[in-house]
């Protein structure tokens, strides 16, 4: 089983997670820029974070044979903080970088006016840079938030096929499907969606335009949920080709629209003693 996790926050994970993911078949991933839990208070803290996504974290993933990509954006939650909104002005320099395969996460958290302004501006940037957009749907008022999301996407001029609307469930999937956008599902231990509910959705509506991710981060989450979903699909009667389509070919198709996928060396771990800016993943010398 080969796996491309299209939404996982590896900055929050350990080297043990990278090792376990590779053993389970993960060979590529996308790490979206997101909310770190602790409020950021200046633009500089964002640019340091963005630099880590396009630099150190890509290097760290390569040490375990995993091709790392990222998306760049001002996330919806922090769009409400006036100390952070100037980030919108520095996004263009990051959206031009190799390995940045979408604008994201953008969208709604609490459905505020400030969130909508940031969302609209970042959809404009996706059009300008000819990049896909990764859209976060709100944790509350999800159905209404998804409806408004699709209205703004339609108004933006960005083709529906260039948009993945993420964190969907049984209530919201049909309206996203009907809009022609890609459907993203975050498989969690306790919330949002589990692998068995995911299988039921695939059985009902098919495999087209579906992205299955772990969205693993600093909270209760599981970076192996993609592999567990693949196992649940096989148990339910889906073929190995079906699993490969959902867990590999679909994310390659969607993010391939950026023209920036870095898959040439996926699966080939680099020298563990290699360094990035003088740092390696090793602790202490090797005898």
Short mmCIF file of C-alpha atoms in Angstrom, two decimals:
data_model
loop_
_atom_site.label_atom_id
_atom_site.label_comp_id
_atom_site.label_asym_id
_atom_site.label_seq_id
_atom_site.Cartn_x
_atom_site.Cartn_y
_atom_site.Cartn_z
CA UNK A 1 0.00 0.00 0.00
CA UNK A 2 1.47 3.37 -1.01
CA UNK A 3 0.07 6.42 0.72
CA UNK A 4 0.11 10.16 0.08
CA UNK A 5 -1.32 11.91 3.14
CA UNK A 6 -2.76 15.15 1.70
CA UNK A 7 -3.17 16.91 5.06
CA UNK A 8 -0.93 16.33 8.08
CA UNK A 9 0.90 18.75 10.39
CA UNK A 10 4.30 17.15 10.81
CA UNK A 11 5.76 20.15 12.62
CA UNK A 12 3.73 18.81 15.55
CA UNK A 13 4.92 15.20 15.21
CA UNK A 14 8.02 13.25 16.21
CA UNK A 15 10.64 11.28 14.31
CA UNK A 16 8.93 8.13 15.63
CA UNK A 17 5.84 9.20 13.70
CA UNK A 18 7.87 9.58 10.52
CA UNK A 19 9.32 6.10 10.99
CA UNK A 20 5.90 4.55 11.64
CA UNK A 21 4.35 6.36 8.68
CA UNK A 22 7.06 5.12 6.30
CA UNK A 23 6.64 1.57 7.59
CA UNK A 24 2.89 1.83 6.92
CA UNK A 25 3.45 2.94 3.32
CA UNK A 26 3.45 6.74 3.50
CA UNK A 27 5.77 8.06 0.80
CA UNK A 28 4.49 11.62 0.36
CA UNK A 29 2.51 14.21 2.27
CA UNK A 30 1.23 17.77 2.27
CA UNK A 31 1.61 19.88 5.40
CA UNK A 32 -0.78 22.85 5.46
CA UNK A 33 0.09 26.02 7.34
CA UNK A 34 -2.23 26.11 10.35
CA UNK A 35 -2.98 27.31 13.88
CA UNK A 36 -0.26 26.23 16.32
CA UNK A 37 -2.39 26.42 19.47
CA UNK A 38 -0.41 29.26 21.03
CA UNK A 39 -1.42 32.66 19.53
CA UNK A 40 1.19 34.27 17.33
CA UNK A 41 1.69 37.96 17.89
CA UNK A 42 3.68 39.19 14.89
CA UNK A 43 4.27 38.63 11.20
CA UNK A 44 7.80 37.48 11.95
CA UNK A 45 6.57 34.44 13.83
CA UNK A 46 4.63 33.43 10.70
CA UNK A 47 7.55 33.90 8.34
CA UNK A 48 9.81 31.81 10.58
CA UNK A 49 7.14 29.10 10.52
CA UNK A 50 6.72 29.29 6.74
CA UNK A 51 10.52 29.09 6.32
CA UNK A 52 10.50 25.92 8.43
CA UNK A 53 7.77 24.37 6.28
CA UNK A 54 9.68 24.90 3.03
CA UNK A 55 13.07 24.13 4.58
CA UNK A 56 13.69 22.16 7.75
CA UNK A 57 10.53 20.07 7.67
CA UNK A 58 11.08 19.03 4.06
CA UNK A 59 14.60 18.00 5.03
CA UNK A 60 13.39 16.11 8.11
CA UNK A 61 10.82 14.16 6.07
CA UNK A 62 13.47 13.25 3.50
CA UNK A 63 15.47 11.51 6.22
CA UNK A 64 12.66 8.95 6.40
CA UNK A 65 12.00 8.54 2.67
CA UNK A 66 8.92 10.77 2.57
CA UNK A 67 8.42 13.57 0.04
CA UNK A 68 7.24 16.66 1.91
CA UNK A 69 5.12 19.42 0.38
CA UNK A 70 3.26 22.27 2.04
CA UNK A 71 0.52 24.82 1.60
CA UNK A 72 0.90 28.42 2.75
CA UNK A 73 -1.75 30.79 4.11
CA UNK A 74 -3.06 32.85 7.00
CA UNK A 75 -5.27 30.33 8.76
CA UNK A 76 -8.92 31.20 9.52
CA UNK A 77 -8.59 31.35 13.30
CA UNK A 78 -5.74 33.86 13.26
CA UNK A 79 -7.40 35.91 10.53
CA UNK A 80 -9.41 37.37 13.42
CA UNK A 81 -6.29 38.80 15.11
CA UNK A 82 -5.29 42.23 13.74
CA UNK A 83 -1.69 41.50 14.75
CA UNK A 84 -1.62 38.75 12.13
CA UNK A 85 -3.46 40.14 9.10
CA UNK A 86 -0.31 41.75 7.65
CA UNK A 87 0.74 38.19 6.85
CA UNK A 88 -1.45 38.49 3.75
CA UNK A 89 1.10 40.93 2.33
CA UNK A 90 4.02 38.48 2.60
CA UNK A 91 2.23 35.41 1.24
CA UNK A 92 3.16 36.05 -2.43
CA UNK A 93 6.86 35.44 -1.82
CA UNK A 94 6.10 32.02 -0.30
CA UNK A 95 3.46 31.03 -2.83
CA UNK A 96 6.14 31.20 -5.53
CA UNK A 97 8.40 28.61 -3.87
CA UNK A 98 9.05 25.02 -4.97
CA UNK A 99 7.11 22.43 -3.00
CA UNK A 100 4.30 24.87 -2.14
CA UNK A 101 1.42 23.05 -3.79
CA UNK A 102 -1.63 25.07 -2.69
CA UNK A 103 -2.93 28.08 -0.81
CA UNK A 104 -4.16 26.82 2.53
CA UNK A 105 -5.58 26.30 4.99
CA UNK A 106 -8.06 29.06 4.19
CA UNK A 107 -11.77 29.32 4.94
CA UNK A 108 -13.77 29.65 8.13
CA UNK A 109 -13.32 28.94 11.81
CA UNK A 110 -16.09 30.97 13.48
CA UNK A 111 -17.74 32.55 10.41
CA UNK A 112 -16.62 36.12 11.14
CA UNK A 113 -16.37 39.08 8.79
CA UNK A 114 -12.59 39.11 9.26
CA UNK A 115 -12.33 35.45 8.29
CA UNK A 116 -14.33 36.05 5.14
CA UNK A 117 -12.13 38.98 4.09
CA UNK A 118 -8.97 36.88 4.50
CA UNK A 119 -10.60 33.95 2.71
CA UNK A 120 -11.60 36.07 -0.30
CA UNK A 121 -8.13 37.62 -0.55
CA UNK A 122 -6.42 34.25 -0.45
CA UNK A 123 -8.72 32.82 -3.10
CA UNK A 124 -7.57 35.76 -5.24
CA UNK A 125 -3.97 34.73 -4.59
CA UNK A 126 -4.76 31.15 -5.63
CA UNK A 127 -6.09 32.48 -8.94
CA UNK A 128 -3.08 34.76 -9.36
CA UNK A 129 -0.52 32.03 -8.69
CA UNK A 130 -2.53 29.32 -10.50
CA UNK A 131 -2.50 27.15 -7.37
CA UNK A 132 -5.14 24.90 -5.85
CA UNK A 133 -6.81 25.99 -2.61
CA UNK A 134 -7.23 23.92 0.55
CA UNK A 135 -10.32 25.07 2.43
CA UNK A 136 -11.01 24.53 6.13
CA UNK A 137 -14.68 24.20 7.07
CA UNK A 138 -15.78 25.47 10.51
CA UNK A 139 -16.11 23.16 13.48
CA UNK A 140 -19.47 24.74 14.34
CA UNK A 141 -22.31 25.62 11.96
CA UNK A 142 -20.57 23.30 9.50
CA UNK A 143 -23.44 23.03 7.04
CA UNK A 144 -23.94 26.80 6.83
CA UNK A 145 -20.19 27.38 6.71
CA UNK A 146 -19.79 24.92 3.87
CA UNK A 147 -22.60 26.59 1.93
CA UNK A 148 -20.98 30.03 2.32
CA UNK A 149 -17.60 28.56 1.42
CA UNK A 150 -18.95 27.27 -1.88
CA UNK A 151 -20.55 30.63 -2.65
CA UNK A 152 -17.24 32.42 -2.19
CA UNK A 153 -15.38 29.83 -4.26
CA UNK A 154 -17.90 30.27 -7.07
CA UNK A 155 -17.47 34.07 -6.92
CA UNK A 156 -13.66 33.84 -6.94
CA UNK A 157 -13.29 32.51 -10.46
CA UNK A 158 -11.15 29.63 -9.20
CA UNK A 159 -12.24 26.44 -10.95
CA UNK A 160 -14.04 24.03 -8.59
CA UNK A 161 -11.61 21.28 -9.53
CA UNK A 162 -8.81 23.42 -8.06
CA UNK A 163 -10.44 23.45 -4.61
CA UNK A 164 -10.54 20.83 -1.89
CA UNK A 165 -13.08 21.48 0.85
CA UNK A 166 -11.79 19.64 3.89
CA UNK A 167 -13.08 18.21 7.17
CA UNK A 168 -16.31 17.03 5.57
CA UNK A 169 -18.85 14.60 6.99
CA UNK A 170 -22.11 12.93 5.94
CA UNK A 171 -24.00 16.23 6.29
CA UNK A 172 -21.74 18.35 4.08
CA UNK A 173 -20.34 15.99 1.45
CA UNK A 174 -23.20 16.14 -1.01
CA UNK A 175 -23.22 19.92 -1.47
CA UNK A 176 -19.45 19.91 -2.08
CA UNK A 177 -19.83 17.04 -4.53
CA UNK A 178 -22.56 18.89 -6.41
CA UNK A 179 -20.37 22.01 -6.60
CA UNK A 180 -17.65 20.00 -8.37
CA UNK A 181 -14.98 20.62 -5.72
CA UNK A 182 -12.74 17.94 -4.28
CA UNK A 183 -13.95 16.41 -1.02
CA UNK A 184 -11.53 16.13 1.89
CA UNK A 185 -12.08 13.89 4.91
CA UNK A 186 -10.02 14.02 8.10
CA UNK A 187 -9.96 10.64 9.85
CA UNK A 188 -9.66 11.07 13.61
CA UNK A 189 -9.69 8.75 16.63
CA UNK A 190 -12.71 10.41 18.26
CA UNK A 191 -14.17 13.21 16.13
CA UNK A 192 -14.97 14.39 12.61
CA UNK A 193 -14.80 11.05 10.76
CA UNK A 194 -13.51 7.53 11.37
CA UNK A 195 -12.32 4.96 8.85
CA UNK A 196 -15.53 2.93 8.91
CA UNK A 197 -17.75 5.96 8.27
CA UNK A 198 -15.32 6.90 5.50
CA UNK A 199 -15.74 3.50 3.88
CA UNK A 200 -19.52 3.90 3.98
CA UNK A 201 -19.25 7.25 2.18
CA UNK A 202 -16.98 5.73 -0.49
CA UNK A 203 -19.45 2.89 -0.98
CA UNK A 204 -22.29 5.36 -1.43
CA UNK A 205 -20.74 7.97 -3.71
CA UNK A 206 -17.62 6.44 -5.26
CA UNK A 207 -13.94 7.34 -5.39
CA UNK A 208 -13.83 10.43 -7.63
CA UNK A 209 -12.50 13.70 -6.18
CA UNK A 210 -11.98 12.22 -2.70
CA UNK A 211 -8.96 12.99 -0.51
CA UNK A 212 -8.52 11.04 2.73
CA UNK A 213 -6.16 12.50 5.31
CA UNK A 214 -5.12 12.07 8.93
CA UNK A 215 -4.86 15.82 9.68
CA UNK A 216 -2.63 14.70 12.57
CA UNK A 217 -1.38 17.62 14.65
CA UNK A 218 -0.60 18.58 18.26
CA UNK A 219 -3.98 17.33 19.50
CA UNK A 220 -5.43 13.85 19.85
CA UNK A 221 -4.87 12.43 16.37
CA UNK A 222 -3.27 9.51 14.58
CA UNK A 223 -0.78 9.82 11.67
CA UNK A 224 -1.58 6.23 10.62
CA UNK A 225 -5.29 6.83 10.00
CA UNK A 226 -4.73 6.88 6.23
CA UNK A 227 -3.28 3.36 6.38
CA UNK A 228 -6.10 2.25 8.66
CA UNK A 229 -8.64 3.60 6.18
CA UNK A 230 -6.95 1.63 3.40
CA UNK A 231 -7.16 -1.53 5.52
CA UNK A 232 -10.84 -0.85 6.23
CA UNK A 233 -11.49 -0.41 2.50
CA UNK A 234 -9.90 -3.77 1.73
CA UNK A 235 -11.88 -5.44 4.51
CA UNK A 236 -15.08 -3.96 3.04
CA UNK A 237 -14.37 -5.43 -0.39
CA UNK A 238 -12.61 -2.60 -2.21
CA UNK A 239 -9.71 -3.68 -4.42
CA UNK A 240 -6.05 -2.81 -3.95
CA UNK A 241 -6.39 -0.60 -7.03
CA UNK A 242 -9.29 1.25 -5.35
CA UNK A 243 -7.15 1.85 -2.29
CA UNK A 244 -4.25 3.06 -4.43
CA UNK A 245 -6.57 5.44 -6.22
CA UNK A 246 -7.90 7.01 -3.02
CA UNK A 247 -4.68 7.07 -1.03
CA UNK A 248 -2.19 7.85 -3.81
CA UNK A 249 -3.48 8.71 -7.26
CA UNK A 250 -6.20 11.12 -6.11
CA UNK A 251 -3.86 13.39 -4.08
CA UNK A 252 -1.27 13.23 -6.87
CA UNK A 253 -3.95 14.32 -9.34
CA UNK A 254 -5.22 17.17 -7.18
CA UNK A 255 -1.90 18.64 -6.03
CA UNK A 256 -0.29 17.86 -9.37
CA UNK A 257 -2.28 20.80 -10.71
CA UNK A 258 0.28 23.02 -8.98
CA UNK A 259 3.08 21.66 -11.18
CA UNK A 260 5.26 21.45 -8.05
CA UNK A 261 5.09 17.90 -6.74
CA UNK A 262 8.45 16.54 -5.56
CA UNK A 263 7.95 12.82 -6.07
CA UNK A 264 11.10 11.86 -7.98
CA UNK A 265 12.89 10.63 -4.86
CA UNK A 266 9.93 9.48 -2.76
CA UNK A 267 10.71 6.35 -0.79
CA UNK A 268 14.49 6.84 -0.80
CA UNK A 269 15.73 7.84 2.65
CA UNK A 270 18.78 10.09 2.71
CA UNK A 271 21.92 9.84 4.84
CA UNK A 272 20.84 10.19 8.48
CA UNK A 273 24.01 12.16 9.22
CA UNK A 274 23.12 14.82 6.64
CA UNK A 275 22.51 18.32 7.95
CA UNK A 276 20.26 21.28 7.24
CA UNK A 277 21.57 24.67 8.41
CA UNK A 278 24.01 22.71 10.56
CA UNK A 279 21.36 20.49 12.17
CA UNK A 280 20.75 16.76 11.75
CA UNK A 281 18.06 14.43 13.11
CA UNK A 282 20.72 12.53 15.07
CA UNK A 283 21.41 13.12 18.74
CA UNK A 284 25.01 12.40 19.63
CA UNK A 285 27.71 10.80 17.48
CA UNK A 286 27.54 7.37 15.86
CA UNK A 287 30.18 4.83 16.91
#
